[in-house]
Every structure is written in C-alpha cells, then in structure tokens.
C-alpha cells in the first residue's frame, strides 16, 4: 500500500464524514517526544519519518510542514507522493492556519482527532477557519487508524515496579505531596496525561515507547483516590501488590468515563492545557477546570537523595563504557571497516555490559566530519560515513540504567592534525562549558539567564549555536524533561537544587564538522557563598569521561579554566581506573594527562 | 485641610455616587513615570508622597499599598491619617484585589476613574469583585478632583519645536513610517497616549512634567490625517507653522469626541492596552481594536545619526560638568558645610553652565554612607547627611540638553581608607560593568540574556543587586524609556543598533554604603565579527567621566579589564582636557592615571 493509496483511502473516509480537509499532526494523545509505532500516523500516511512534521490532507492536495533539519529527507521521502513540502521558516511559506485560510471557503470543514491537538492548537485552528467562514470538526474516530491496515497494536510491554532503592520515595508520599498542592489550589481532582509524570508518581516503568521507559496510560488523582488507566494485561502480581489499594487500576479505555464523571460532578479539575489534549478537556466538560502546570513536573525534576546517588552510580558505569569504547575506537578506526553505525552499535554493546542497563536513552548521534554539523543527525545504514583516522567525530549518546539516565557528547579528533580554526572553535565551546559548569547564581534564576555563561566566548568571536544549552534529565525516565532548562526560551521555571541538567554548548560548521561538549550536571546549593539573605546555587558535574585535549588550544584557556580541566580529568581517572582493564587504564591515563 | 478632612470629603462624594469604596492608584491618564502635580491625587489624598503606592478608600477605613523602598516614609507620612499601611511583598499582606474580596460583599460597589487604570487592571478588579458578588463602577468624574480645593491647573508650559538639527527626522517622515506599519496591521487609526511617544512623533517638547520634557496630550494618527490634542494656548506661531497642515491641533478635551468617532466608524484602531487607559478603550467602543505595542516605541529607541551625534556632544558637556564638580568636591568636602543636598545643587549649577542645558533628567540621588544603600533614595532637607572626608558617596544624576539626555552614577571615596570588603565589592561591580560594556551578542538577543554579563562576578561571591542593569534612554526625552532594557525581566524586546542604554550594576550593604557604576552606552554593530549569516552587536560607551580608582582592588582585575579602564580614562582625559580650566585639568590627569 503506497502513500497514494493511503491518501486515497483517507479521502474516502473524509467524504463519509463530509470533511474537506483532515489534519494529521505529529503528536500522540500524551504529547510524547517519542510515540509508540501505532501512533506514528503522520509517518505512515505520508512516508516522511522525521521527528517533526504535520500533515494536512485536502480533497485533491496534501501538504507536509517540517523545519530546516528535515528539508532534504522530506524531499526524498515525499518524492512521488504528490504531497507538497512546506518548508517552515522559509519566507513566504504559510503556516497550517495560513494555508487553511487560503484554501478553505465558507462552510468547508476541517477534521481533526481531538486526542492529538492541545486546546490551544484547536482554538488557533478554529479561529483561522472562522475568519473564512469554515469550521473545525472534532472527529472522535481517528481517520488514519480507520484506513491503516496492519496498524501495530497499542503497546503493552510488561510493567515493572521501580523499587524504593531506586525511586527513593514511596507512592504514598508522592500522592500526599500532590494532594497537598491540590488542596492549595482548591482542586478536587488532577488529570495526569504525560507518561513520565505517571511513571514517576506510581514508581512504575515499562517499555511502551522507545528510549522512554514509560507505559501508555492516564491517571486521575482525587483527594482520597488515585486511578491508573492502562492496559491491565501486562500487570504482574508484583505490580498489583505494589500499587495495592492506594491506586485503583482500570483499562485505558475507561479514562473517558472517569473524566466525564468529574464533569458531571462539577469537580474542580486541575490539568495542564499545554500538554493535555482537547479531547481530555472536552471529556471533563462541566468541571471547573484549573489549567496550570502540574506540580509533578517540579517534584520529579527535584531529585531526592536516592535518585541523586543512583545518578552518580550510573554515571560511573556509563563512564566505564565510554572509556572502554574510546580506547577500542583508537585502535578500530585505523584498522578500518568502521562506520558511524558500527561504532554506535559497539558503544551500545559496551554499555549493555554495565549493571542495571535498560537500553539507550535516545538514538545515538554519531556524526563524522560534515555529518557532525547536522545538529539532529540520525545515522542510517544509507547515510553512515566510514570513519578514517583523521578529522572530527561528534558522538552524542546515552543510556537508561535502573538507577539513572545518562547523556554525554564528546567531540574527538580521530587522527591527523586539527586546523587552527577547529582548535579555536573547540576551545571556545570548552570555555563556555567550563563557565557554565562553574557558574554561581542566585536561587530563582531561570535558564535564560544562565545560557549566556555558555555562549559568551563564542559570541565574542561572532559565533553561536542554534540549540539550547541544557535540558532537564529524568532519573531512569525521559532524557528530556522539564520544566526547567538552560536556553534563551527558559524564562519561567527556575533551576532548583536536585535538578539534573545537561551542559552542552556546541559549534557547527555546515558541510565540515560539528563540535559539542556535553556533561550532565546536578544543581547544588553553594553553602560557602550563600548567606542568610540569599541562597546561591551552582553545578556539580556528574558525567565522567575524558574531554579530548588534542583539540584544545591551551593558549586560549585562562589558568582557572586549565585547572578546571585538569581537576576534572584527575577525578575521571581516579574514579574509573579501578574499574578498567590494563590497556584501558593506559589509554585513560594518556587521555587525562595534564595540559 | 488635613488628610482626615480630605478623606471625609471624598466619602461624602462616594455616598452621592452610591459607592462603597474608591480606588486611587498612583497613575495619571498617560501612565507617566512622573505626573504633573494636578494628577498627584494619591499623594494629595493620603499625604504619602512616594513614587509608588495605591490608595483604597472604604466607608470607614482606608489602605495604602507601597513597596519596601517606602515602608519607613509611608509610616511617617500616614501617621495620624487613619490610613492602614499595606506592606507589599510582606507575607500575609493581601493585594488590592485580595482585600476587596475580603471587605466587599454582594452588591457593593467599587468606584474608579477609568482614565487611571489600564484595561487589564480594570478587568482584574472586576474579576475579584465578581467573585464576591460586588461590582466595579467606572466613575467618569474623578472624585478626588471633586474635593481637591486648590488643585493645581492642568499644565500648559510653552511648547517648543525640536529642530531637525536635533531631531534628525522630519515629522512627515515619521508619520510615513508609522503609517507603513499601520497598513501592515490593517489599522485605520492609531491612538497614541504616551507623552514621550507624542513628543517624538511631532518633534515637539514642553515642560508639563518634571524631568520629562513632554506636553500633556493625546494623538490620533489615521492613514491621511494626524491630530494632536493638547492645551492650545501654549502654542506659539512657530509651533503652529512647524506642525503645518500635516498635523491638526485640537483641545485636549476634544480627544473623547474623536475616539468616539473612530468607534462609530467601526475603524480598525491600533492602541496599546498596556499603556492606554480603560477610558480610551471605552471611548473607541465599536471599533475593531488591535492591541499591541505601538511601533513608535521601537522607532524612538533606535536613534538616528543626528540624535546619536547629539547624544555624544551632550555627553562631552555633561562630562565637563561632572569633572568640574568632582574637582570642586575634592576641596569642598574637607572645607566642611556640604551636605548631600548642597552638593547636588552645586552639580546642577555646573551642568546649567553647559550649552543647551534644559534641566535635570531625574531627581539627583546623592547617598552618603548608609543613605547610598537606599536604592531609590530621594534626598530631602531633613534626610540630607553632612559629607565628611571619609567613606563612600554614591551620586546618580543626569541632565536634559537640547541635543541629548544623560544619566551617570559614580561612587566616590571621599577620603580615608576603604575596607578590603568595600574595595572587593566595588571591583566586582566594576568587573561586571566592564563585562557588559565589552560584551558581544547576536542581533535579536534580549536584555535578560545580557544582564548576566554584569552580575556574574558578584554572583560568584554570593552577592547581587535588586534592580535591573540598564534602561533605555531617550534623546532629549524621558531618561527611562522602552521597549528594550537590560534586566532579568526583559524577555521580548531585543536590543537594536542605535538604542541608548544605561549600564549600571551595583552593590548595596544595608546600613553601610551603596556602590553603583553607571555609564550610558550606544548599541552598535560589530562589523569585524559579524558575518553574512549573523549580525553581532556590542556597545560603545558614551559617558565621559573618571571612575574612582581609589576603590579598585587591582589584583582582582584581569589584564583585559585593567586595559579597558586605562583606555577609558585615556579617552576621557583626551576628550575633556581641552574644555577644562587649569586646576580641573590637573585633577583630571590624576583621576585618569594609569593603574
């Protein structure tokens, strides 16, 4: 069944529903970063597999919007489909709303599944349509599902209990804290739709989604009750005993009935309209809705002592795997036959030998030379470059362990000599990394204010990078989590003690090479400089792996920066050496040599 | 007529209007920072003269809200008035809305003059009242005015034309640019309510308000017409000829009729609800209102070449006055008899000898020792401390010249020895000042991202300051102007080439001393580091006056910082020396000596 056949089948369904256009956004009912395959409707319908892109299907035409990262891939994958590529950010290219206003006329109807749009998006679509007299129709049956032959089943991976030895806080206590916040807001019920929030709240994990150890589910918490809606077949007796009588379990499909009950009761319902779907909002119709970020996000981001010590332990294991890999790579590249793909596989193999390994935390980004300049490069068999003992190799990878989540980027000179510009740019990135790692800032500061620490040296040279400087990281949960982050856009959620953040400035020379140096850091209080009047925070670096000094121009480092690097390497060597074999120890000693 | 008598008179008027409470915010119809005396209703009614504070008068009680800067002053000034001081920011102190919900019951009525609240504030009041079944009543006659015997007349200072030699752009061209933006928005008319925006648009100035060289007025611009509503009696033939037939003039009181006409015509009206009053919004009822920042703010903030060269010339003159003053001060303090107030007067005398002097740009802040730690200290005859040849003196002052506006802060050691902590803190402030003065950043960056440059060294020592780092400055206009600023809160309006900004980090040791080092800077493009792909901006410092090196701990400065200070002082000395008398030259040479 090719894309044209699929579009034809969809259009027949559209006619049945008297719909003139159907919107297929790149979203699942839980606004997940990675969706289970059964919900990758846009990819199935259009053939375009990039991680960002919305599809609009009209009666005779279809359009796919995606951003600059994916223009080439989309051109290739949409070829022959008749779908028009809409290049987001290119001057003159209208938005979905803009195109709708141009193509739909009075009384025309746009259909969308209310489960895959936020209330804000549905309002923005409705407003655009109203301008031309057209109408938004929320179609409860997903029309892509209706024509998707061989659509994969809803995921139902085994659910596991995250023991207190890893979670560090009981479900009872988490519920107590959540209910405390509900009482303060005057809420009778809270609807939780984000999968990582539910996994955290109930100390459960699963593998319904790649990389994110979560279960497809909804949760409703009232002041005296909590219900987990999910596929019940995958629940072992152990999980049932863990949830006990504190948490009722119910089939995923029962969510609607429970939400409707809240509406009928005219309950005060707390939900977050920025992540809950229009469908959720409609189900609770009748309720008094309090829309605000759920407290779970902040609670989850402030890791407890158990989670923090688990994160540290996981980073020791991850560092061992990284060092074993880097030592191996030094021999393997000159020996020949390695590609971006084979070395990524090898790195995963080293990681999988570590205790508590649960899989990768995201698809490895392994970009050799010009591929390293593609910020969200996804290596495929077709694109994988052969590695040779020369030039710059960017490697961004991470793993899930029972006790923590890792995310590390190293930029390596595989051999030969780096140019003066490469060394300068690498060193400017490193200086930014160190400035952020050593920054001190008042409690309450948001990530937008800290982002400048990492960019200042690049800016002084007229350089910059087109991504944020750091994202929050879960504890054996999603490698990208909020609410805090370190980026120009992070202007509301302050960093708090116990947050785990990435510190990953970079620089990208298109068509040539990419540089990024990423460690995870923990937000800590600096008790030495904090005073009664004001609490000051800083970072402790968690990641343990040498930073390639071959690419450093030492003359550009201040004494303080050089000392930081040497101290970091001393700590890496001291921590990891006892856990390594002889040749790896030798390699590590060399990699950690003083500069 | 004491405050109790005034409150009694107001309450009689309230009864006549069947109003249970009356709200007197600290605002005039144009949301001005400084209001003409006739609109200082809250001060007259309550006796409290601070620059921030809202009054609520109930049937038997009255409350005044102000912030921490004014707690002491308010306690003193409200003593005996029966008005309860509401200390904003203190835990448990409700907001105006919060108190209204507690004190008003069903069908009670709160009155407010719609001219002195923004639409947002009126909505917030109405929502709070609706929660308890009470009601907001917009009373067109201001009830304070109705009882204010001897209320000063509306100001009608002579209006002057700002010649093209200073303004650098004709009214015709400004109107053309504004109309271009109106067409893009599809607006038929724009309502301008901010006094500095009107002064800029029509190249006029007046002295209706202290420090801000503006005329009380409204303006309405349509695609083929512009009307200035103001007191016409103060208009000379010269002003009338300048405005010509491009700008119709009409009495201030005619604004209502014109706004109503726009409403009846169902025009698309552009106004800024964050500065226009609820009254303006109500007058245009029927119109299709586009609420967004007016383009005039950004246009005004991007100074043209004439304004920039005027600003530079004004800063030379201001630097001469500052150096003459500092030289004088060095002798005057040991000679005795000087106070915070007398030296401020003397500084104004030096400034007034400069060409094009038009008055001060804000009330001078002259804070000796512990008074310097009061960030918004307003010196009075009662509070003025005697200056002695020891300790730290903070002096923040500025002037209006025909060709520009100045604002400078210097922190001086009047004699004796500074403590190690004082020198350290002064040097940390100086390092932040230099970091911002030399910062480079990509075009599009907002002030929140730059603020960090100025704070980083204080943060590293566990210190901070509780104010922004820099405000926009007008060209012979308001010393505080937007939309851009350098502060944690400046997250939307980027800095642009031609903006004038203050650079004023500080540090305050309560009860002991205050430190602030302030220069004005101009935003410039750094052509050396900008590339085809990205434009980078930086600052050129405008202010010319030595920075006291007695307070510098040179060991804390990097080589680059020391060189910046020495280069700055070389430039100050070279520029000002030819314009000074012999003893002043000698003083300047010493003050600018290399460190």
PDB file of C-alpha atoms in Angstrom, chain A residues 440-442 446 448-453 455-456 459-464 488 491 529 534 536, chain B residues 440-442 446 448-453 455-456 459-464 488 491 529 534 536:
ATOM      1  CA  UNK A 440      27.176  30.509  40.588  1.00  0.00           C
ATOM      2  CA  UNK A 441      23.753  32.130  40.511  1.00  0.00           C
ATOM      3  CA  UNK A 442      21.002  33.167  42.928  1.00  0.00           C
ATOM      4  CA  UNK A 446      15.857  30.872  35.185  1.00  0.00           C
ATOM      5  CA  UNK A 448      17.614  32.015  30.115  1.00  0.00           C
ATOM      6  CA  UNK A 449      19.895  33.916  32.482  1.00  0.00           C
ATOM      7  CA  UNK A 450      22.415  31.067  32.674  1.00  0.00           C
ATOM      8  CA  UNK A 451      22.523  30.291  28.976  1.00  0.00           C
ATOM      9  CA  UNK A 452      24.751  33.345  28.467  1.00  0.00           C
ATOM     10  CA  UNK A 453      27.556  31.768  30.522  1.00  0.00           C
ATOM     11  CA  UNK A 455      27.761  31.327  24.801  1.00  0.00           C
ATOM     12  CA  UNK A 456      29.826  34.338  25.808  1.00  0.00           C
ATOM     13  CA  UNK A 459      29.712  35.398  20.832  1.00  0.00           C
ATOM     14  CA  UNK A 460      32.913  37.374  21.302  1.00  0.00           C
ATOM     15  CA  UNK A 461      34.201  35.618  18.170  1.00  0.00           C
ATOM     16  CA  UNK A 462      30.973  36.200  16.223  1.00  0.00           C
ATOM     17  CA  UNK A 463      29.847  32.570  16.626  1.00  0.00           C
ATOM     18  CA  UNK A 464      26.818  30.896  18.182  1.00  0.00           C
ATOM     19  CA  UNK A 488      17.087  31.563  25.832  1.00  0.00           C
ATOM     20  CA  UNK A 491      12.065  32.251  31.246  1.00  0.00           C
ATOM     21  CA  UNK A 529      28.710  31.778  49.454  1.00  0.00           C
ATOM     22  CA  UNK A 534      20.175  34.818  49.669  1.00  0.00           C
ATOM     23  CA  UNK A 536      23.232  30.725  45.743  1.00  0.00           C
TER      24      UNK A 536
ATOM     25  CA  UNK B 440      29.288  40.941  22.068  1.00  0.00           C
ATOM     26  CA  UNK B 441      25.957  39.259  21.357  1.00  0.00           C
ATOM     27  CA  UNK B 442      23.875  38.190  18.372  1.00  0.00           C
ATOM     28  CA  UNK B 446      17.013  40.361  24.661  1.00  0.00           C
ATOM     29  CA  UNK B 448      17.553  39.232  30.001  1.00  0.00           C
ATOM     30  CA  UNK B 449      20.362  37.380  28.249  1.00  0.00           C
ATOM     31  CA  UNK B 450      22.805  40.279  28.653  1.00  0.00           C
ATOM     32  CA  UNK B 451      22.018  41.036  32.268  1.00  0.00           C
ATOM     33  CA  UNK B 452      24.132  38.039  33.299  1.00  0.00           C
ATOM     34  CA  UNK B 453      27.310  39.671  31.963  1.00  0.00           C
ATOM     35  CA  UNK B 455      26.151  40.105  37.554  1.00  0.00           C
ATOM     36  CA  UNK B 456      28.463  37.121  37.078  1.00  0.00           C
ATOM     37  CA  UNK B 459      27.189  36.045  41.882  1.00  0.00           C
ATOM     38  CA  UNK B 460      30.450  34.143  42.177  1.00  0.00           C
ATOM     39  CA  UNK B 461      30.947  35.904  45.524  1.00  0.00           C
ATOM     40  CA  UNK B 462      27.364  35.268  46.658  1.00  0.00           C
ATOM     41  CA  UNK B 463      26.281  38.868  46.003  1.00  0.00           C
ATOM     42  CA  UNK B 464      23.679  40.501  43.777  1.00  0.00           C
ATOM     43  CA  UNK B 488      16.011  39.658  34.073  1.00  0.00           C
ATOM     44  CA  UNK B 491      12.425  38.896  27.605  1.00  0.00           C
ATOM     45  CA  UNK B 529      32.865  39.727  13.826  1.00  0.00           C
ATOM     46  CA  UNK B 534      24.701  36.540  11.615  1.00  0.00           C
ATOM     47  CA  UNK B 536      26.653  40.670  16.148  1.00  0.00           C
TER      48      UNK B 536
END
